[in-house]
Amino acid sequence: MDLQGRSYLKDADFDAAELLAVVELAATLRREKRDGRERRRLDGKHVALIFQKTSTRTRMAFEVGAHDQGAHSSYLGPGESQLGAKESPSDTARVLGRMVDGIEFRGFAQADAETLAASAGVPVWNGLTDTWHPTQSLADVLTLQDHAGRPLDDVSLCFLGDGAANVCASLLTTGAMLGMDLRIASPAGRRPSPAVWAAAAELAAASGASLRVSDDPKEAVEGADFLYTDVWLSLGEPEELWDERIDALLPYQVNAALMAATGNPSTKLLHCLPAFHNASTAIGRQIHARRGLEAMEVTDEVFESPASVAFDQAENRLHTIKALMVATLVGL
Ligand code: CP
């Protein structure tokens, strides 16, 4: 298996064996770092990090991961490069490709990530677009392996809330590749697109995965090993949509009653973060003032409970993104 020189723009760009090999490398790199014996595989490399949107985890994972492995990184934040305003993705890609060894892109249009990869001549990694969030899925898989205690084709996971969002699309695709029992609980208007669902169904037919979608959260979580939720409102989403979105998704909030409805005392909570689990953020305070809600997609009680593995999942962004850079820049 050779991933050197490959881009990672969406989950299905790697097959199940390739994806699991990157995750296995991530576990090795995590052990090396924790034991203080990390070997620098990326000495002399330089990566460009293009962020058209803000980030905490993804940016830090690329910067710290590159540094740990001996590489340098250059951060081009929102509004800090010519990309989009004065220069096309293709021209920017051809410039950066002559200067650096790999490019991370977080932006809006998946087409921009595809254009960068087609023109750069170096690996391009999707750090989130409106369509996919594939580096998040790598961390999710490592976290599932850490906490499941058995192979993932024997694990059930229910995603609750905004099934139309990029995180759900990536999770659905990856879970389908790995043979998981995947349920999505979301209202009719917030389901995965027909194209995403059809592609996942094809992968599921090959792997033996089970995919289900339901508008009944209690039925969907029955027996689930993991519940996974994500924010209901993305940054920049127009305020006039907020009330309608919250009304539609409130029945899918992960709270103590829904955790109990699993009937499984070992069920764990996953969340890609950031999370609106209290009113300690500007948006949280705005929602509280407007709607009287203390939390949105997950209650503080569940988020802060021992069932939550969201911070393990956040740490795993570092190890998996580092593994992705190593695998695609110098090989497994
Ligand atoms: N989960 C995630 O992508 O986090 P950031 O937006 O902080 O990068």
XYZ file of C-alpha atoms and ligand atoms in Angstrom:
340
model
C 0.000 0.000 0.000
C 1.461 3.358 -1.016
C -0.231 6.609 -0.050
C 2.759 8.827 -0.874
C 1.725 11.716 -3.133
C -2.028 11.121 -2.631
C -4.515 13.849 -1.753
C -7.329 13.339 0.749
C -10.309 15.439 -0.318
C -13.166 13.209 0.785
C -13.472 10.035 2.857
C -13.906 7.711 -0.109
C -10.530 8.829 -1.542
C -9.026 6.093 0.671
C -10.431 2.577 0.730
C -11.071 0.841 4.063
C -7.612 -0.753 4.219
C -5.876 2.566 3.453
C -7.983 4.451 5.983
C -7.285 1.854 8.693
C -3.559 1.961 7.879
C -3.504 5.744 8.460
C -5.386 5.291 11.740
C -2.958 2.537 12.812
C -0.035 4.865 12.045
C -1.793 7.537 14.147
C -1.930 5.151 17.115
C 1.807 4.446 16.658
C 2.634 8.162 16.480
C 0.504 8.775 19.587
C 2.454 6.093 21.503
C 5.777 7.538 20.341
C 4.774 11.071 21.411
C 3.466 9.955 24.797
C 6.643 7.935 25.432
C 8.865 10.876 24.407
C 10.475 8.930 21.561
C 8.874 10.480 18.485
C 10.949 10.035 15.326
C 10.924 12.945 12.853
C 9.733 11.597 9.529
C 9.067 15.001 7.894
C 12.404 16.758 8.399
C 12.874 19.469 5.748
C 9.227 19.418 4.629
C 7.034 22.531 4.533
C 3.237 22.600 4.445
C 0.832 25.462 3.645
C -2.347 25.734 5.710
C -5.121 27.651 3.943
C -8.057 28.520 6.188
C -10.962 30.483 4.690
C -12.871 29.748 7.928
C -11.781 29.812 11.561
C -10.534 26.717 13.364
C -9.061 25.569 16.666
C -8.594 21.782 16.392
C -7.827 21.388 12.690
C -5.352 24.261 12.562
C -3.555 23.173 15.734
C -3.457 19.535 14.630
C -1.741 20.488 11.359
C 0.641 22.979 13.012
C 1.590 20.820 16.012
C 1.649 17.649 13.896
C 3.984 19.213 11.364
C 6.255 20.609 14.087
C 6.376 17.283 15.994
C 7.506 15.555 12.806
C 10.167 18.151 11.930
C 8.213 20.008 9.222
C 7.523 23.732 8.981
C 4.070 25.172 8.377
C 2.796 28.480 6.954
C -0.697 29.585 8.003
C -2.797 31.583 5.536
C -5.893 32.583 7.520
C -9.233 34.014 6.401
C -8.538 37.036 4.192
C -4.760 36.605 4.450
C -3.976 35.339 0.951
C -4.933 36.290 -2.595
C -6.973 33.074 -3.005
C -10.513 33.755 -4.110
C -10.398 37.554 -4.163
C -7.500 38.230 -6.536
C -6.281 34.769 -7.564
C -8.006 31.621 -8.752
C -7.623 28.317 -6.857
C -5.755 26.902 -9.855
C -3.182 29.734 -9.918
C -2.713 29.657 -6.141
C -2.252 25.884 -6.294
C 0.441 26.160 -8.982
C 2.301 28.789 -6.936
C 2.125 26.924 -3.620
C 2.953 23.625 -5.295
C 6.343 25.085 -6.300
C 7.063 26.200 -2.729
C 5.698 23.566 -0.355
C 5.333 19.795 -0.029
C 1.642 19.665 0.944
C -1.398 21.938 1.258
C -4.239 21.870 3.775
C -7.440 23.605 2.643
C -10.413 24.621 4.810
C -12.999 26.502 2.838
C -16.490 26.623 1.491
C -16.623 24.921 -1.917
C -15.519 21.305 -2.356
C -14.776 22.263 -5.963
C -12.012 24.578 -4.723
C -10.349 21.694 -2.860
C -10.619 19.549 -6.002
C -9.095 22.319 -8.149
C -6.222 22.839 -5.727
C -5.457 19.106 -5.796
C -5.658 18.940 -9.586
C -3.230 21.849 -10.044
C -0.790 21.796 -7.115
C 1.301 18.713 -7.904
C 1.578 18.022 -4.155
C -0.895 16.341 -1.759
C -3.899 18.451 -0.732
C -5.786 17.656 2.481
C -9.391 18.746 3.025
C -9.571 20.412 6.438
C -13.368 20.898 5.952
C -15.537 22.117 3.137
C -19.287 22.582 3.019
C -19.542 19.007 1.694
C -17.021 16.853 3.608
C -14.911 16.811 6.784
C -12.712 13.765 6.156
C -9.896 14.516 8.619
C -12.578 14.564 11.332
C -13.590 11.004 10.382
C -10.014 9.773 10.793
C -10.034 11.001 14.405
C -13.517 9.558 14.905
C -12.331 6.109 13.811
C -9.343 6.172 16.173
C -11.625 7.281 19.020
C -14.164 4.550 18.236
C -11.366 1.968 18.250
C -10.067 3.343 21.578
C -13.458 3.092 23.287
C -15.342 0.277 21.547
C -13.216 -2.619 22.765
C -14.169 -4.670 19.712
C -13.926 -4.461 15.900
C -15.892 -1.610 14.327
C -17.976 -3.963 12.169
C -19.543 -5.033 15.483
C -20.211 -1.469 16.696
C -23.383 0.616 16.466
C -23.422 4.401 16.262
C -26.313 6.838 16.027
C -25.746 10.337 14.656
C -28.381 12.786 15.908
C -29.327 16.202 14.576
C -28.131 17.846 11.391
C -27.845 14.899 9.025
C -27.357 17.244 6.056
C -24.046 18.602 7.351
C -20.504 17.723 6.255
C -19.606 15.875 9.478
C -22.525 13.481 9.054
C -21.696 12.918 5.363
C -18.108 11.980 6.223
C -19.116 9.791 9.164
C -21.743 7.993 7.080
C -19.247 7.300 4.289
C -16.507 6.118 6.623
C -18.846 3.995 8.749
C -20.251 2.422 5.583
C -16.739 1.538 4.416
C -15.898 -0.045 7.781
C -19.010 -2.219 8.072
C -20.597 -0.409 11.021
C -24.222 -0.359 12.206
C -24.993 3.309 11.518
C -28.225 5.090 12.283
C -29.081 8.720 11.554
C -31.815 10.406 13.548
C -32.792 13.695 11.931
C -35.871 15.507 10.627
C -36.882 15.071 6.996
C -35.390 18.441 5.971
C -31.925 17.754 7.428
C -30.965 14.366 5.973
C -27.870 13.398 3.935
C -28.221 14.309 0.258
C -29.438 11.545 -2.087
C -25.942 11.447 -3.669
C -24.185 10.996 -0.309
C -26.722 8.362 0.770
C -26.471 6.408 -2.508
C -22.649 6.367 -2.376
C -22.721 5.229 1.269
C -25.273 2.516 0.449
C -22.961 1.176 -2.265
C -20.050 1.057 0.188
C -22.303 -0.598 2.788
C -23.330 -3.300 0.322
C -19.653 -4.195 -0.102
C -18.701 -4.050 3.597
C -21.847 -5.456 5.218
C -22.587 -2.175 7.006
C -26.135 -1.420 8.082
C -27.443 2.092 7.363
C -30.723 3.448 8.678
C -32.332 6.858 8.845
C -35.184 7.722 11.181
C -37.049 10.756 12.451
C -37.617 9.000 15.798
C -34.589 9.632 18.044
C -35.642 7.154 20.760
C -36.064 4.312 18.289
C -32.797 5.198 16.517
C -30.601 5.142 19.647
C -31.829 1.776 20.954
C -28.810 -0.320 21.977
C -26.323 2.107 20.372
C -22.714 1.945 21.546
C -22.084 5.567 20.556
C -24.217 8.672 20.097
C -22.677 11.404 17.932
C -23.916 14.946 17.546
C -22.685 18.189 16.013
C -23.631 21.876 16.123
C -26.974 22.849 14.621
C -25.781 26.227 13.361
C -22.551 26.725 11.471
C -20.601 29.981 11.651
C -22.003 32.459 9.153
C -25.413 30.778 8.959
C -28.023 33.571 8.527
C -29.742 34.472 11.805
C -33.182 34.329 10.194
C -32.720 30.540 9.851
C -31.868 29.943 13.496
C -35.377 29.587 14.981
C -36.589 27.211 12.282
C -33.423 25.094 12.572
C -33.597 24.944 16.375
C -37.302 24.020 16.320
C -36.598 21.200 13.866
C -33.573 19.801 15.727
C -34.565 20.232 19.385
C -36.217 16.753 19.533
C -32.767 15.319 18.614
C -30.883 16.991 21.478
C -28.643 14.487 23.276
C -29.815 14.689 26.880
C -30.031 12.315 29.850
C -33.406 10.928 28.691
C -31.984 10.060 25.261
C -28.880 8.455 26.784
C -31.230 6.348 28.944
C -33.309 5.457 25.857
C -30.312 3.563 24.462
C -30.881 0.944 27.179
C -27.095 0.591 27.138
C -25.302 1.825 30.282
C -21.973 1.903 28.380
C -23.079 4.257 25.571
C -20.485 6.939 24.860
C -20.966 10.455 23.463
C -18.932 11.716 20.520
C -18.873 15.359 19.418
C -16.467 16.861 16.882
C -16.501 20.197 18.782
C -16.962 23.090 19.240
C -20.192 22.347 21.159
C -23.066 24.477 22.389
C -23.537 22.606 25.681
C -24.002 25.731 27.835
C -24.332 29.499 27.521
C -20.588 30.203 27.896
C -20.118 31.372 24.309
C -21.306 34.486 22.471
C -23.711 32.421 20.335
C -24.788 30.371 23.364
C -25.676 33.588 25.215
C -27.537 34.897 22.151
C -29.578 31.675 21.898
C -30.242 31.720 25.630
C -31.521 35.300 25.456
C -33.612 34.546 22.372
C -34.982 31.101 23.191
C -34.258 30.496 26.883
C -32.218 27.405 25.967
C -29.304 26.491 28.240
C -27.847 24.189 25.558
C -28.472 23.123 21.996
C -27.303 19.810 20.494
C -26.132 18.292 23.811
C -26.949 19.177 27.404
C -24.191 20.181 29.783
C -25.120 17.197 31.990
C -24.307 14.683 29.243
C -21.365 16.641 27.787
C -19.641 16.787 31.181
C -20.511 13.193 32.139
C -18.076 10.242 32.094
C -19.908 9.026 28.947
C -18.401 11.879 26.927
C -15.221 11.077 25.000
C -15.239 14.346 23.026
C -11.864 15.506 24.334
C -10.191 12.180 23.488
C -11.690 12.675 20.027
C -10.258 16.228 19.879
C -6.782 15.004 20.861
C -7.007 12.323 18.194
C -7.286 15.069 15.552
C -3.590 15.696 16.184
C -2.442 12.085 15.873
C -4.557 11.290 12.814
C -3.746 14.488 10.908
C -0.069 13.924 11.675
C -0.388 10.362 10.342
C -2.144 11.648 7.218
C 0.707 14.078 6.520
C 3.341 11.371 7.075
C 1.530 8.770 4.961
C 0.971 11.098 2.002
C 4.277 13.009 2.136
C 6.769 10.199 2.793
C 4.694 7.010 2.853
C 3.426 4.627 5.534
N -13.900 19.756 14.683
C -13.288 20.785 14.035
O -13.104 20.796 12.805
O -12.857 21.772 14.883
P -12.263 23.175 14.407
O -13.362 23.900 13.652
O -11.870 23.880 15.684
O -11.091 22.932 13.507
